[in-house]
Amino acid sequence: MNEIKLVDIQNEKPENEIELERVGIEGLKKFVIIKRPNRTYHMIATINSYITLPRNLRGAHMSRFVESIEEVPTEARSIEELAEKIAKNAKKKHGFNCYTEVFSELPFERVRPSGERENAIAEMFAKFSTNGNKKTIGVSVNGILACPCSKELCNGLTHNQRGILSVELEADSIELLDVVEICNQSFSSPTFSLLKRLEEKEVVERIHRNPKFVEDVTRKCVQLLKEKYLGRYCKVKCVSYESIHDHNVCSEWKGVL
């Protein structure tokens, strides 16, 4: 039987020799178990992984990204550890620096206005780059904003909307549930899944007593983070999904707390 010779097309020289900053895969799902000191999480993680492709290579070996993810053990101590292991494994296989993102859901408890507890979900994420071994971790949390300008114009009435607050921090002994609580404190009010009529009344009155621009939410969040994580790199972004406009509004800060 004649042996089939496989040509490595990816290693050919491209027609246009231009370095590509990120080449890789996005949206790969993996079941993982995160074993934290106080709680174990079973979750489906969504993974994006990339390399910087040199100008002299036509393409990346995409199967190596999948292999680098599948070979990493299912269990990890944290989502940031998972991102780090995948990125370092991919670097070994490709020979180039790798940048990996891992996203999943973070369950937490919140207290309704009635005092009863309910389950809620935030998004958590971790990012790791083998270029400098940079590692960050963060959350995205829903909340409510009420417009201070409309309240002033309309004799105390105002429009309100749901927003999303995202916090990304230099990863080092971060308890994400603490960051979720900081996000909740930064809005006019947290959101809730279940609200009976009296609870709804209390939430609406609360946001009218505490109206905030998207800028106010971002600044409040940064201030609370400074009180807990002084000296760390951080990125904070709030997006408000406007109820009376066709567009959304946003505010962002990044730097060292």
GROMACS .gro file of C-alpha atoms in nm:
model
  257
    1MET     CA    1   0.000   0.000   0.000
    2ASN     CA    2   0.133   0.341  -0.094
    3GLU     CA    3   0.194   0.575   0.200
    4ILE     CA    4  -0.007   0.896   0.184
    5LYS     CA    5   0.209   1.204   0.223
    6LEU     CA    6   0.032   1.482   0.411
    7VAL     CA    7   0.136   1.834   0.320
    8ASP     CA    8   0.139   2.083   0.609
    9ILE     CA    9  -0.044   2.369   0.439
   10GLN     CA   10  -0.048   2.579   0.759
   11ASN     CA   11   0.333   2.607   0.753
   12GLU     CA   12   0.341   2.743   0.400
   13LYS     CA   13   0.437   3.105   0.344
   14PRO     CA   14   0.122   3.320   0.302
   15GLU     CA   15   0.059   3.534  -0.003
   16ASN     CA   16   0.048   3.842   0.222
   17GLU     CA   17   0.309   3.826   0.497
   18ILE     CA   18   0.131   4.009   0.778
   19GLU     CA   19   0.140   3.913   1.146
   20LEU     CA   20  -0.204   3.843   1.291
   21GLU     CA   21  -0.256   3.943   1.653
   22ARG     CA   22  -0.513   3.673   1.735
   23VAL     CA   23  -0.585   3.347   1.556
   24GLY     CA   24  -0.770   3.068   1.731
   25ILE     CA   25  -1.102   2.919   1.835
   26GLU     CA   26  -1.403   3.068   2.011
   27GLY     CA   27  -1.704   2.925   2.188
   28LEU     CA   28  -1.575   2.579   2.277
   29LYS     CA   29  -1.773   2.429   2.568
   30LYS     CA   30  -1.617   2.221   2.847
   31PHE     CA   31  -1.767   2.072   3.162
   32VAL     CA   32  -1.555   2.173   3.460
   33ILE     CA   33  -1.560   2.138   3.837
   34ILE     CA   34  -1.427   2.436   4.031
   35LYS     CA   35  -1.334   2.335   4.386
   36ARG     CA   36  -1.326   2.649   4.598
   37PRO     CA   37  -1.239   2.630   4.971
   38ASN     CA   38  -1.602   2.683   5.077
   39ARG     CA   39  -1.796   2.555   4.778
   40THR     CA   40  -1.774   2.333   4.469
   41TYR     CA   41  -1.918   2.455   4.139
   42HIS     CA   42  -2.020   2.224   3.852
   43MET     CA   43  -2.043   2.429   3.535
   44ILE     CA   44  -2.022   2.448   3.158
   45ALA     CA   45  -1.739   2.682   3.065
   46THR     CA   46  -1.714   2.866   2.732
   47ILE     CA   47  -1.355   2.896   2.615
   48ASN     CA   48  -1.183   3.123   2.363
   49SER     CA   49  -0.815   3.060   2.290
   50TYR     CA   50  -0.577   3.238   2.053
   51ILE     CA   51  -0.215   3.269   1.945
   52THR     CA   52  -0.033   3.549   1.768
   53LEU     CA   53   0.040   3.410   1.422
   54PRO     CA   54   0.378   3.509   1.271
   55ARG     CA   55   0.388   3.672   0.932
   56ASN     CA   56   0.563   3.376   0.770
   57LEU     CA   57   0.298   3.113   0.855
   58ARG     CA   58  -0.017   3.074   0.648
   59GLY     CA   59  -0.235   2.936   0.925
   60ALA     CA   60  -0.259   2.795   1.278
   61HIS     CA   61  -0.320   2.431   1.360
   62MET     CA   62  -0.673   2.466   1.500
   63SER     CA   63  -0.684   2.109   1.632
   64ARG     CA   64  -0.406   2.198   1.876
   65PHE     CA   65  -0.634   2.448   2.049
   66VAL     CA   66  -0.898   2.179   2.102
   67GLU     CA   67  -0.636   1.932   2.223
   68SER     CA   68  -0.493   2.187   2.466
   69ILE     CA   69  -0.840   2.231   2.618
   70GLU     CA   70  -0.938   1.864   2.624
   71GLU     CA   71  -0.609   1.761   2.789
   72VAL     CA   72  -0.655   1.998   3.082
   73PRO     CA   73  -0.812   1.816   3.380
   74THR     CA   74  -1.182   1.873   3.444
   75GLU     CA   75  -1.117   1.985   3.803
   76ALA     CA   76  -0.951   2.314   3.898
   77ARG     CA   77  -0.923   2.530   4.208
   78SER     CA   78  -1.047   2.838   4.024
   79ILE     CA   79  -1.160   2.961   3.684
   80GLU     CA   80  -0.838   3.162   3.652
   81GLU     CA   81  -0.632   2.847   3.712
   82LEU     CA   82  -0.825   2.680   3.430
   83ALA     CA   83  -0.751   2.968   3.191
   84GLU     CA   84  -0.382   2.956   3.284
   85LYS     CA   85  -0.349   2.580   3.230
   86ILE     CA   86  -0.518   2.595   2.890
   87ALA     CA   87  -0.303   2.888   2.772
   88LYS     CA   88   0.023   2.728   2.884
   89ASN     CA   89  -0.073   2.396   2.726
   90ALA     CA   90  -0.156   2.572   2.398
   91LYS     CA   91   0.176   2.756   2.403
   92LYS     CA   92   0.361   2.424   2.431
   93LYS     CA   93   0.175   2.284   2.132
   94HIS     CA   94   0.199   2.590   1.906
   95GLY     CA   95   0.530   2.736   2.018
   96PHE     CA   96   0.383   3.087   2.033
   97ASN     CA   97   0.231   3.299   2.308
   98CYS     CA   98  -0.131   3.217   2.382
   99TYR     CA   99  -0.419   3.423   2.517
  100THR     CA  100  -0.715   3.234   2.667
  101GLU     CA  101  -1.053   3.346   2.801
  102VAL     CA  102  -1.289   3.131   3.009
  103PHE     CA  103  -1.651   3.232   3.077
  104SER     CA  104  -1.909   3.064   3.298
  105GLU     CA  105  -2.201   3.133   3.532
  106LEU     CA  106  -2.159   3.220   3.898
  107PRO     CA  107  -2.453   3.136   4.127
  108PHE     CA  108  -2.504   3.353   4.433
  109GLU     CA  109  -2.773   3.440   4.685
  110ARG     CA  110  -2.938   3.780   4.728
  111VAL     CA  111  -3.194   3.909   4.975
  112ARG     CA  112  -3.530   4.033   4.845
  113PRO     CA  113  -3.691   4.342   5.003
  114SER     CA  114  -3.910   4.104   5.204
  115GLY     CA  115  -3.600   3.958   5.367
  116GLU     CA  116  -3.637   3.625   5.189
  117ARG     CA  117  -3.341   3.485   5.000
  118GLU     CA  118  -3.341   3.394   4.632
  119ASN     CA  119  -3.090   3.238   4.395
  120ALA     CA  120  -2.931   3.455   4.127
  121ILE     CA  121  -2.675   3.419   3.849
  122ALA     CA  122  -2.385   3.644   3.750
  123GLU     CA  123  -2.131   3.583   3.475
  124MET     CA  124  -1.773   3.517   3.578
  125PHE     CA  125  -1.470   3.516   3.353
  126ALA     CA  126  -1.094   3.474   3.363
  127LYS     CA  127  -0.823   3.570   3.114
  128PHE     CA  128  -0.461   3.457   3.091
  129SER     CA  129  -0.181   3.555   2.856
  130THR     CA  130   0.147   3.364   2.841
  131ASN     CA  131   0.305   3.690   2.727
  132GLY     CA  132   0.410   3.816   3.069
  133ASN     CA  133   0.187   3.562   3.248
  134LYS     CA  134  -0.087   3.822   3.286
  135LYS     CA  135  -0.393   3.688   3.468
  136THR     CA  136  -0.722   3.866   3.539
  137ILE     CA  137  -1.059   3.760   3.675
  138GLY     CA  138  -1.397   3.929   3.683
  139VAL     CA  139  -1.775   3.929   3.694
  140SER     CA  140  -2.069   4.086   3.511
  141VAL     CA  141  -2.375   4.169   3.722
  142ASN     CA  142  -2.722   4.306   3.643
  143GLY     CA  143  -2.864   4.606   3.828
  144ILE     CA  144  -3.108   4.897   3.799
  145LEU     CA  145  -3.040   5.262   3.715
  146ALA     CA  146  -3.275   5.560   3.744
  147CYS     CA  147  -3.204   5.886   3.561
  148PRO     CA  148  -3.131   6.186   3.793
  149CYS     CA  149  -3.187   6.433   3.508
  150SER     CA  150  -3.543   6.314   3.435
  151LYS     CA  151  -3.624   6.315   3.805
  152GLU     CA  152  -3.528   6.684   3.820
  153LEU     CA  153  -3.723   6.767   3.503
  154CYS     CA  154  -4.040   6.572   3.586
  155ASN     CA  155  -4.114   6.662   3.947
  156GLY     CA  156  -3.969   6.342   4.090
  157LEU     CA  157  -4.067   6.107   3.809
  158THR     CA  158  -3.796   5.936   3.607
  159HIS     CA  159  -3.723   5.656   3.364
  160ASN     CA  160  -3.535   5.351   3.484
  161GLN     CA  161  -3.357   5.066   3.309
  162ARG     CA  162  -3.150   4.755   3.364
  163GLY     CA  163  -2.775   4.784   3.336
  164ILE     CA  164  -2.478   4.549   3.338
  165LEU     CA  165  -2.169   4.624   3.543
  166SER     CA  166  -1.850   4.437   3.453
  167VAL     CA  167  -1.542   4.431   3.675
  168GLU     CA  168  -1.209   4.282   3.571
  169LEU     CA  169  -0.931   4.260   3.831
  170GLU     CA  170  -0.572   4.148   3.850
  171ALA     CA  171  -0.617   3.793   3.978
  172ASP     CA  172  -0.469   3.723   4.320
  173SER     CA  173  -0.684   3.573   4.597
  174ILE     CA  174  -1.006   3.733   4.471
  175GLU     CA  175  -1.338   3.615   4.615
  176LEU     CA  176  -1.578   3.680   4.329
  177LEU     CA  177  -1.885   3.685   4.553
  178ASP     CA  178  -1.734   3.992   4.725
  179VAL     CA  179  -1.701   4.162   4.384
  180VAL     CA  180  -2.064   4.072   4.305
  181GLU     CA  181  -2.171   4.245   4.627
  182ILE     CA  182  -1.970   4.556   4.536
  183CYS     CA  183  -2.147   4.566   4.199
  184ASN     CA  184  -2.487   4.537   4.368
  185GLN     CA  185  -2.403   4.829   4.598
  186SER     CA  186  -2.301   5.046   4.302
  187PHE     CA  187  -2.642   5.049   4.127
  188SER     CA  188  -2.952   5.242   4.224
  189SER     CA  189  -3.077   4.896   4.324
  190PRO     CA  190  -2.999   4.533   4.250
  191THR     CA  191  -3.237   4.343   4.024
  192PHE     CA  192  -3.455   4.058   4.155
  193SER     CA  193  -3.625   3.759   3.998
  194LEU     CA  194  -3.930   3.752   4.225
  195LEU     CA  195  -4.100   4.065   4.354
  196LYS     CA  196  -4.443   4.069   4.517
  197ARG     CA  197  -4.637   4.396   4.492
  198LEU     CA  198  -4.510   4.551   4.816
  199GLU     CA  199  -4.155   4.452   4.727
  200GLU     CA  200  -4.191   4.606   4.382
  201LYS     CA  201  -4.312   4.927   4.544
  202GLU     CA  202  -4.009   4.929   4.771
  203VAL     CA  203  -3.765   4.875   4.484
  204VAL     CA  204  -3.920   5.151   4.270
  205GLU     CA  205  -3.913   5.392   4.564
  206ARG     CA  206  -3.553   5.294   4.637
  207ILE     CA  207  -3.429   5.373   4.287
  208HIS     CA  208  -3.611   5.707   4.289
  209ARG     CA  209  -3.442   5.794   4.618
  210ASN     CA  210  -3.107   5.692   4.472
  211PRO     CA  211  -3.104   5.786   4.100
  212LYS     CA  212  -2.774   5.733   3.919
  213PHE     CA  213  -2.620   5.808   3.585
  214VAL     CA  214  -2.415   5.530   3.429
  215GLU     CA  215  -2.113   5.744   3.522
  216ASP     CA  216  -2.221   5.742   3.889
  217VAL     CA  217  -2.241   5.363   3.891
  218THR     CA  218  -1.891   5.323   3.747
  219ARG     CA  219  -1.740   5.574   3.990
  220LYS     CA  220  -1.913   5.420   4.292
  221CYS     CA  221  -1.788   5.077   4.191
  222VAL     CA  222  -1.430   5.201   4.148
  223GLN     CA  223  -1.440   5.368   4.490
  224LEU     CA  224  -1.565   5.052   4.663
  225LEU     CA  225  -1.304   4.842   4.483
  226LYS     CA  226  -1.030   5.083   4.596
  227GLU     CA  227  -1.134   5.027   4.956
  228LYS     CA  228  -1.084   4.650   4.919
  229TYR     CA  229  -0.828   4.597   4.640
  230LEU     CA  230  -0.600   4.902   4.656
  231GLY     CA  231  -0.302   4.886   4.423
  232ARG     CA  232  -0.441   4.629   4.176
  233TYR     CA  233  -0.502   4.677   3.806
  234CYS     CA  234  -0.874   4.696   3.734
  235LYS     CA  235  -1.124   4.766   3.456
  236VAL     CA  236  -1.483   4.868   3.528
  237LYS     CA  237  -1.754   4.917   3.267
  238CYS     CA  238  -2.124   4.987   3.305
  239VAL     CA  239  -2.374   4.964   3.018
  240SER     CA  240  -2.727   5.099   3.063
  241TYR     CA  241  -2.994   4.953   2.832
  242GLU     CA  242  -3.196   5.271   2.792
  243SER     CA  243  -3.575   5.254   2.816
  244ILE     CA  244  -3.656   5.577   2.628
  245HIS     CA  245  -3.375   5.583   2.370
  246ASP     CA  246  -3.288   5.371   2.068
  247HIS     CA  247  -2.930   5.346   2.193
  248ASN     CA  248  -2.753   5.232   2.507
  249VAL     CA  249  -2.513   5.440   2.715
  250CYS     CA  250  -2.191   5.331   2.884
  251SER     CA  251  -1.910   5.443   3.111
  252GLU     CA  252  -1.567   5.281   3.160
  253TRP     CA  253  -1.264   5.319   3.386
  254LYS     CA  254  -0.937   5.128   3.391
  255GLY     CA  255  -0.615   5.171   3.579
  256VAL     CA  256  -0.457   5.090   3.915
  257LEU     CA  257  -0.692   5.115   4.211
   0.00000   0.00000   0.00000
